[in-house]
PDB file of C-alpha atoms in Angstrom:
ATOM      1  CA  LEU S   1     135.008 136.113  71.559  1.00 60.00           C
ATOM      2  CA  ALA S   2     132.434 136.810  68.822  1.00 66.00           C
ATOM      3  CA  LYS S   3     128.622 137.483  70.574  1.00 86.00           C
ATOM      4  CA  THR S   4     126.378 134.347  69.985  1.00 93.00           C
ATOM      5  CA  THR S   5     122.904 134.280  69.729  1.00 95.00           C
ATOM      6  CA  GLN S   6     120.375 131.019  69.700  1.00 96.00           C
ATOM      7  CA  PRO S   7     116.276 130.214  70.338  1.00 97.00           C
ATOM      8  CA  ILE S   8     115.969 129.978  74.617  1.00 96.00           C
ATOM      9  CA  SER S   9     114.446 127.013  73.326  1.00 97.00           C
ATOM     10  CA  MET S  10     112.532 124.241  70.320  1.00 97.00           C
ATOM     11  CA  ASP S  11     110.752 121.708  70.697  1.00 97.00           C
ATOM     12  CA  SER S  12     110.241 118.002  67.856  1.00 97.00           C
ATOM     13  CA  TYR S  13     109.887 115.452  66.792  1.00 97.00           C
ATOM     14  CA  GLU S  14     111.112 112.051  67.080  1.00 97.00           C
ATOM     15  CA  GLY S  15     111.664 111.162  63.564  1.00 96.00           C
ATOM     16  CA  GLN S  16     112.328 114.899  62.390  1.00 97.00           C
ATOM     17  CA  GLU S  17     115.025 116.667  61.086  1.00 97.00           C
ATOM     18  CA  VAL S  18     115.470 119.517  63.039  1.00 98.00           C
ATOM     19  CA  ASN S  19     117.861 123.065  62.422  1.00 98.00           C
ATOM     20  CA  ILE S  20     118.978 124.705  65.093  1.00 98.00           C
ATOM     21  CA  THR S  21     120.280 128.318  63.609  1.00 97.00           C
ATOM     22  CA  CYS S  22     122.624 130.683  65.888  1.00 97.00           C
ATOM     23  CA  SER S  23     123.692 134.129  65.013  1.00 96.00           C
ATOM     24  CA  HIS S  24     127.189 136.142  65.107  1.00 94.00           C
ATOM     25  CA  ASN S  25     127.135 138.792  63.050  1.00 93.00           C
ATOM     26  CA  ASN S  26     130.788 139.351  64.332  1.00 92.00           C
ATOM     27  CA  ILE S  27     132.300 136.756  63.254  1.00 92.00           C
ATOM     28  CA  ALA S  28     136.417 137.602  62.744  1.00 90.00           C
ATOM     29  CA  THR S  29     138.577 136.284  59.649  1.00 90.00           C
ATOM     30  CA  ASN S  30     139.662 133.350  62.471  1.00 87.00           C
ATOM     31  CA  ASP S  31     136.621 132.320  64.002  1.00 90.00           C
ATOM     32  CA  TYR S  32     135.581 128.682  63.307  1.00 91.00           C
ATOM     33  CA  ILE S  33     132.307 127.480  64.403  1.00 94.00           C
ATOM     34  CA  THR S  34     131.213 124.958  67.169  1.00 94.00           C
ATOM     35  CA  TRP S  35     128.894 122.864  68.700  1.00 96.00           C
ATOM     36  CA  TYR S  36     128.274 121.242  71.903  1.00 97.00           C
ATOM     37  CA  GLN S  37     125.467 118.775  73.003  1.00 97.00           C
ATOM     38  CA  GLN S  38     124.637 118.713  76.721  1.00 97.00           C
ATOM     39  CA  PHE S  39     122.769 116.621  78.708  1.00 95.00           C
ATOM     40  CA  PRO S  40     121.018 116.940  82.094  1.00 89.00           C
ATOM     41  CA  SER S  41     124.497 116.320  84.659  1.00 86.00           C
ATOM     42  CA  GLN S  42     126.358 115.912  82.042  1.00 91.00           C
ATOM     43  CA  GLY S  43     129.709 117.866  80.626  1.00 93.00           C
ATOM     44  CA  PRO S  44     129.012 119.125  76.968  1.00 95.00           C
ATOM     45  CA  ARG S  45     130.283 116.725  74.279  1.00 95.00           C
ATOM     46  CA  PHE S  46     131.716 118.117  71.187  1.00 94.00           C
ATOM     47  CA  ILE S  47     128.839 117.066  68.274  1.00 96.00           C
ATOM     48  CA  ILE S  48     130.816 119.342  65.197  1.00 95.00           C
ATOM     49  CA  GLN S  49     132.969 121.974  63.854  1.00 94.00           C
ATOM     50  CA  GLY S  50     133.030 124.560  61.122  1.00 93.00           C
ATOM     51  CA  TYR S  51     134.954 127.345  58.614  1.00 93.00           C
ATOM     52  CA  LYS S  52     132.500 127.516  55.741  1.00 91.00           C
ATOM     53  CA  THR S  53     130.534 125.724  53.563  1.00 89.00           C
ATOM     54  CA  LYS S  54     128.795 122.766  54.963  1.00 95.00           C
ATOM     55  CA  VAL S  55     130.823 120.068  57.252  1.00 95.00           C
ATOM     56  CA  THR S  56     128.854 116.945  57.995  1.00 96.00           C
ATOM     57  CA  ASN S  57     129.852 113.756  60.311  1.00 94.00           C
ATOM     58  CA  GLU S  58     127.978 110.460  62.170  1.00 93.00           C
ATOM     59  CA  VAL S  59     125.404 112.729  64.172  1.00 92.00           C
ATOM     60  CA  ALA S  60     124.580 115.837  61.842  1.00 96.00           C
ATOM     61  CA  SER S  61     125.331 118.790  59.706  1.00 97.00           C
ATOM     62  CA  LEU S  62     126.363 122.052  59.568  1.00 98.00           C
ATOM     63  CA  PHE S  63     125.671 124.952  57.525  1.00 97.00           C
ATOM     64  CA  ILE S  64     127.553 128.168  56.898  1.00 97.00           C
ATOM     65  CA  PRO S  65     126.803 131.001  54.487  1.00 96.00           C
ATOM     66  CA  ALA S  66     129.322 132.503  52.631  1.00 95.00           C
ATOM     67  CA  ASP S  67     129.217 135.047  54.943  1.00 95.00           C
ATOM     68  CA  ARG S  68     129.657 133.128  57.522  1.00 95.00           C
ATOM     69  CA  LYS S  69     126.531 134.991  59.804  1.00 96.00           C
ATOM     70  CA  SER S  70     125.413 133.006  61.243  1.00 96.00           C
ATOM     71  CA  SER S  71     124.869 128.797  60.732  1.00 97.00           C
ATOM     72  CA  THR S  72     123.058 125.971  61.412  1.00 98.00           C
ATOM     73  CA  LEU S  73     122.978 122.647  63.462  1.00 98.00           C
ATOM     74  CA  SER S  74     120.746 120.033  61.508  1.00 98.00           C
ATOM     75  CA  LEU S  75     120.001 116.593  62.647  1.00 97.00           C
ATOM     76  CA  PRO S  76     119.134 114.317  60.969  1.00 94.00           C
ATOM     77  CA  ARG S  77     115.880 112.213  62.360  1.00 93.00           C
ATOM     78  CA  VAL S  78     116.201 113.062  66.077  1.00 96.00           C
ATOM     79  CA  SER S  79     115.552 110.804  68.505  1.00 96.00           C
ATOM     80  CA  LEU S  80     114.313 111.716  72.721  1.00 96.00           C
ATOM     81  CA  SER S  81     117.753 110.822  73.536  1.00 96.00           C
ATOM     82  CA  ASP S  82     118.436 114.429  71.534  1.00 96.00           C
ATOM     83  CA  THR S  83     117.000 115.805  74.533  1.00 97.00           C
ATOM     84  CA  ALA S  84     119.525 118.003  76.008  1.00 97.00           C
ATOM     85  CA  VAL S  85     120.911 121.583  75.218  1.00 97.00           C
ATOM     86  CA  TYR S  86     122.674 123.104  72.099  1.00 98.00           C
ATOM     87  CA  TYR S  87     125.777 125.326  72.420  1.00 97.00           C
ATOM     88  CA  CYS S  88     127.037 127.063  69.466  1.00 96.00           C
ATOM     89  CA  LEU S  89     130.504 128.673  70.565  1.00 94.00           C
ATOM     90  CA  VAL S  90     132.564 130.913  67.866  1.00 92.00           C
ATOM     91  CA  GLY S  91     136.024 132.268  67.972  1.00 87.00           C
ATOM     92  CA  GLU S  92     139.022 130.626  67.149  1.00 81.00           C
ATOM     93  CA  ASN S  93     140.897 127.392  67.524  1.00 72.00           C
ATOM     94  CA  ARG S  94     143.988 128.680  69.635  1.00 71.00           C
ATOM     95  CA  ASP S  95     141.661 130.752  71.777  1.00 72.00           C
ATOM     96  CA  ASP S  96     142.320 130.514  75.564  1.00 70.00           C
ATOM     97  CA  LYS S  97     139.624 131.425  77.347  1.00 80.00           C
ATOM     98  CA  ILE S  98     136.334 129.166  76.031  1.00 86.00           C
ATOM     99  CA  ILE S  99     132.858 130.994  76.925  1.00 87.00           C
ATOM    100  CA  PHE S 100     129.430 129.120  76.787  1.00 90.00           C
ATOM    101  CA  GLY S 101     126.605 131.165  76.072  1.00 88.00           C
ATOM    102  CA  LYS S 102     122.460 129.881  77.179  1.00 90.00           C
ATOM    103  CA  GLY S 103     122.189 127.088  74.405  1.00 95.00           C
ATOM    104  CA  THR S 104     119.315 126.213  72.637  1.00 97.00           C
ATOM    105  CA  ARG S 105     117.049 124.256  75.074  1.00 97.00           C
ATOM    106  CA  LEU S 106     115.316 121.025  72.088  1.00 98.00           C
ATOM    107  CA  HIS S 107     113.012 119.146  73.401  1.00 97.00           C
ATOM    108  CA  ILE S 108     111.756 115.838  71.301  1.00 97.00           C
ATOM    109  CA  LEU S 109     108.461 115.140  71.869  1.00 96.00           C
ATOM    110  CA  PRO S 110     107.244 111.378  71.468  1.00 94.00           C
TER     111      PRO S 110
ATOM    112  CA  GLU D   1     136.154 108.307  74.764  1.00 57.00           C
ATOM    113  CA  ALA D   2     137.958 110.691  76.854  1.00 61.00           C
ATOM    114  CA  ASP D   3     140.069 109.977  79.952  1.00 91.00           C
ATOM    115  CA  ILE D   4     139.416 113.299  82.271  1.00 96.00           C
ATOM    116  CA  TYR D   5     138.440 111.893  86.054  1.00 96.00           C
ATOM    117  CA  GLN D   6     137.644 113.882  88.188  1.00 97.00           C
ATOM    118  CA  THR D   7     136.910 113.042  92.280  1.00 97.00           C
ATOM    119  CA  PRO D   8     134.521 112.980  94.311  1.00 97.00           C
ATOM    120  CA  ARG D   9     131.288 112.836  91.676  1.00 96.00           C
ATOM    121  CA  TYR D  10     129.571 114.506  94.968  1.00 97.00           C
ATOM    122  CA  LEU D  11     130.335 116.026  98.210  1.00 97.00           C
ATOM    123  CA  VAL D  12     128.053 117.217 100.582  1.00 97.00           C
ATOM    124  CA  ILE D  13     129.928 119.066 103.827  1.00 96.00           C
ATOM    125  CA  GLY D  14     129.357 121.554 106.344  1.00 96.00           C
ATOM    126  CA  THR D  15     129.624 125.393 106.107  1.00 97.00           C
ATOM    127  CA  GLY D  16     133.087 126.179 106.756  1.00 96.00           C
ATOM    128  CA  LYS D  17     135.015 123.381 106.063  1.00 96.00           C
ATOM    129  CA  LYS D  18     138.123 123.672 103.038  1.00 96.00           C
ATOM    130  CA  ILE D  19     137.373 121.306  99.737  1.00 97.00           C
ATOM    131  CA  THR D  20     139.643 120.075  97.491  1.00 97.00           C
ATOM    132  CA  LEU D  21     137.755 119.422  94.065  1.00 98.00           C
ATOM    133  CA  GLU D  22     140.293 117.129  91.883  1.00 98.00           C
ATOM    134  CA  CYS D  23     140.191 116.804  87.698  1.00 98.00           C
ATOM    135  CA  SER D  24     143.014 114.168  86.448  1.00 98.00           C
ATOM    136  CA  GLN D  25     143.460 114.101  82.552  1.00 96.00           C
ATOM    137  CA  THR D  26     145.788 111.614  80.937  1.00 94.00           C
ATOM    138  CA  MET D  27     145.562 113.275  77.400  1.00 91.00           C
ATOM    139  CA  GLY D  28     148.744 115.375  78.095  1.00 90.00           C
ATOM    140  CA  HIS D  29     146.412 118.267  77.634  1.00 92.00           C
ATOM    141  CA  ASP D  30     148.201 121.307  77.528  1.00 91.00           C
ATOM    142  CA  LYS D  31     144.880 123.570  78.634  1.00 92.00           C
ATOM    143  CA  MET D  32     142.233 122.969  81.794  1.00 95.00           C
ATOM    144  CA  TYR D  33     139.687 124.808  82.396  1.00 96.00           C
ATOM    145  CA  TRP D  34     137.228 124.390  85.818  1.00 97.00           C
ATOM    146  CA  TYR D  35     133.426 125.774  84.723  1.00 96.00           C
ATOM    147  CA  GLN D  36     130.777 126.191  87.436  1.00 96.00           C
ATOM    148  CA  GLN D  37     126.906 124.885  86.306  1.00 96.00           C
ATOM    149  CA  ASP D  38     123.904 125.434  88.517  1.00 94.00           C
ATOM    150  CA  PRO D  39     120.596 122.435  87.747  1.00 89.00           C
ATOM    151  CA  GLY D  40     119.140 124.190  83.929  1.00 88.00           C
ATOM    152  CA  MET D  41     121.872 127.044  84.018  1.00 91.00           C
ATOM    153  CA  GLU D  42     124.065 127.918  82.036  1.00 91.00           C
ATOM    154  CA  LEU D  43     127.642 126.655  82.023  1.00 93.00           C
ATOM    155  CA  HIS D  44     129.543 130.067  84.011  1.00 94.00           C
ATOM    156  CA  LEU D  45     134.749 129.813  83.120  1.00 94.00           C
ATOM    157  CA  ILE D  46     135.748 129.946  86.287  1.00 95.00           C
ATOM    158  CA  HIS D  47     139.307 128.932  86.139  1.00 96.00           C
ATOM    159  CA  TYR D  48     141.343 127.926  82.443  1.00 94.00           C
ATOM    160  CA  SER D  49     145.286 126.859  82.524  1.00 94.00           C
ATOM    161  CA  TYR D  50     147.721 127.473  79.502  1.00 89.00           C
ATOM    162  CA  GLY D  51     149.789 125.125  81.314  1.00 92.00           C
ATOM    163  CA  VAL D  52     152.331 123.687  83.996  1.00 95.00           C
ATOM    164  CA  ASN D  53     152.480 126.770  86.176  1.00 95.00           C
ATOM    165  CA  SER D  54     149.608 129.403  84.219  1.00 93.00           C
ATOM    166  CA  THR D  55     146.497 130.413  86.120  1.00 95.00           C
ATOM    167  CA  GLU D  56     143.379 132.774  85.129  1.00 93.00           C
ATOM    168  CA  LYS D  57     140.807 133.515  86.095  1.00 92.00           C
ATOM    169  CA  GLY D  58     137.876 132.757  83.856  1.00 91.00           C
ATOM    170  CA  ASP D  59     134.241 134.837  83.375  1.00 86.00           C
ATOM    171  CA  LEU D  60     132.531 134.511  86.684  1.00 86.00           C
ATOM    172  CA  SER D  61     134.344 135.642  89.474  1.00 83.00           C
ATOM    173  CA  SER D  62     134.783 132.905  92.587  1.00 87.00           C
ATOM    174  CA  GLU D  63     135.816 132.421  95.345  1.00 91.00           C
ATOM    175  CA  SER D  64     138.233 129.234  94.868  1.00 94.00           C
ATOM    176  CA  THR D  65     141.624 129.027  93.324  1.00 95.00           C
ATOM    177  CA  VAL D  66     143.101 126.454  90.952  1.00 97.00           C
ATOM    178  CA  SER D  67     146.530 125.146  90.588  1.00 96.00           C
ATOM    179  CA  ARG D  68     148.954 123.593  87.720  1.00 97.00           C
ATOM    180  CA  ILE D  69     152.117 122.419  89.168  1.00 97.00           C
ATOM    181  CA  ARG D  70     151.697 119.084  86.787  1.00 96.00           C
ATOM    182  CA  THR D  71     150.362 118.673  83.425  1.00 95.00           C
ATOM    183  CA  GLU D  72     147.836 116.370  84.328  1.00 96.00           C
ATOM    184  CA  HIS D  73     146.458 117.940  87.425  1.00 97.00           C
ATOM    185  CA  PHE D  74     144.339 121.253  87.768  1.00 98.00           C
ATOM    186  CA  PRO D  75     142.537 120.511  91.403  1.00 98.00           C
ATOM    187  CA  LEU D  76     140.643 123.279  92.677  1.00 97.00           C
ATOM    188  CA  THR D  77     139.943 124.789  96.144  1.00 97.00           C
ATOM    189  CA  LEU D  78     137.347 126.199  98.336  1.00 95.00           C
ATOM    190  CA  GLU D  79     139.388 127.474 101.949  1.00 95.00           C
ATOM    191  CA  SER D  80     135.847 127.347 103.101  1.00 95.00           C
ATOM    192  CA  ALA D  81     132.604 126.208 101.873  1.00 95.00           C
ATOM    193  CA  ARG D  82     129.614 128.153 101.755  1.00 96.00           C
ATOM    194  CA  PRO D  83     126.281 127.555 100.867  1.00 96.00           C
ATOM    195  CA  SER D  84     126.445 129.854  98.088  1.00 95.00           C
ATOM    196  CA  HIS D  85     129.302 127.605  96.791  1.00 96.00           C
ATOM    197  CA  THR D  86     126.440 124.711  95.935  1.00 97.00           C
ATOM    198  CA  SER D  87     126.876 123.888  92.411  1.00 96.00           C
ATOM    199  CA  GLN D  88     127.993 121.482  89.407  1.00 97.00           C
ATOM    200  CA  TYR D  89     131.852 121.652  88.734  1.00 97.00           C
ATOM    201  CA  LEU D  90     133.219 120.816  86.051  1.00 97.00           C
ATOM    202  CA  CYS D  91     136.729 120.668  84.306  1.00 97.00           C
ATOM    203  CA  ALA D  92     137.484 120.284  80.934  1.00 96.00           C
ATOM    204  CA  SER D  93     141.120 120.247  78.893  1.00 95.00           C
ATOM    205  CA  SER D  94     141.763 120.574  74.974  1.00 91.00           C
ATOM    206  CA  ASP D  95     144.549 120.003  73.139  1.00 81.00           C
ATOM    207  CA  VAL D  96     146.458 122.839  70.922  1.00 71.00           C
ATOM    208  CA  PRO D  97     145.449 122.530  68.169  1.00 65.00           C
ATOM    209  CA  GLY D  98     147.843 121.256  65.081  1.00 58.00           C
ATOM    210  CA  GLN D  99     148.995 119.381  67.570  1.00 55.00           C
ATOM    211  CA  GLY D 100     146.628 116.243  67.831  1.00 51.00           C
ATOM    212  CA  SER D 101     143.446 117.957  67.142  1.00 56.00           C
ATOM    213  CA  ASP D 102     142.409 119.817  64.783  1.00 68.00           C
ATOM    214  CA  THR D 103     139.229 121.257  66.729  1.00 78.00           C
ATOM    215  CA  GLY D 104     140.476 122.619  69.642  1.00 81.00           C
ATOM    216  CA  GLU D 105     137.392 120.698  71.017  1.00 88.00           C
ATOM    217  CA  LEU D 106     137.175 120.405  74.712  1.00 92.00           C
ATOM    218  CA  PHE D 107     136.646 116.436  76.503  1.00 94.00           C
ATOM    219  CA  PHE D 108     134.233 117.074  80.128  1.00 96.00           C
ATOM    220  CA  GLY D 109     135.054 115.193  82.943  1.00 95.00           C
ATOM    221  CA  GLU D 110     131.431 113.900  84.895  1.00 94.00           C
ATOM    222  CA  GLY D 111     130.900 116.757  86.912  1.00 96.00           C
ATOM    223  CA  SER D 112     131.221 117.242  90.843  1.00 97.00           C
ATOM    224  CA  ARG D 113     128.535 118.320  92.669  1.00 97.00           C
ATOM    225  CA  LEU D 114     129.235 120.353  95.628  1.00 97.00           C
ATOM    226  CA  THR D 115     126.370 120.520  97.943  1.00 97.00           C
ATOM    227  CA  VAL D 116     127.383 123.156 102.225  1.00 97.00           C
ATOM    228  CA  LEU D 117     124.708 122.512 104.578  1.00 96.00           C
TER     229      LEU D 117
END
């Protein structure tokens, strides 16, 4: 599994767009980039996954540059309920051992 | 919504007792996982399973044991609970990519919060 580096914490305000960047310099050819969201006292929840370029769903967008050594999770127009920990994971979809790092603690202010 | 269930949700128990945390999923997933997480801290993988009769240790050493006799069940047992075992235990499952899920995403249960006095 490729090692990932994310900011420990971020603050933003309601209505803003939030971008969380993850570095993964050692990403392998077969690796995908996956983001999870975790609220307090709950298990993480899958948000989005991508391999290259841009992926968008109803929750977020994921931007991946051509060299794939980093990725950016973009949350449009955040609300207080987006306050959570966001984890960036890099690995093959067939990986059996799925390791979560420290994640980014996002705090949305009114 | 994910169909993965953990019981009990909360357990307060004395030192030395044997406990079993249950985890069941109805999605037919081959892969199952146990994570341990203290409040405000990161998730640590303690056990995982590829399928029936397979179990492996995760990255964090744990005194707990697991079994996988049936696809849908992945119970975790502590033979003699200690205060250091106080934590939240999260169970998860995932499909094999190409067999229903392209992403191999994890589905988590609601967790079992264990307190050992």
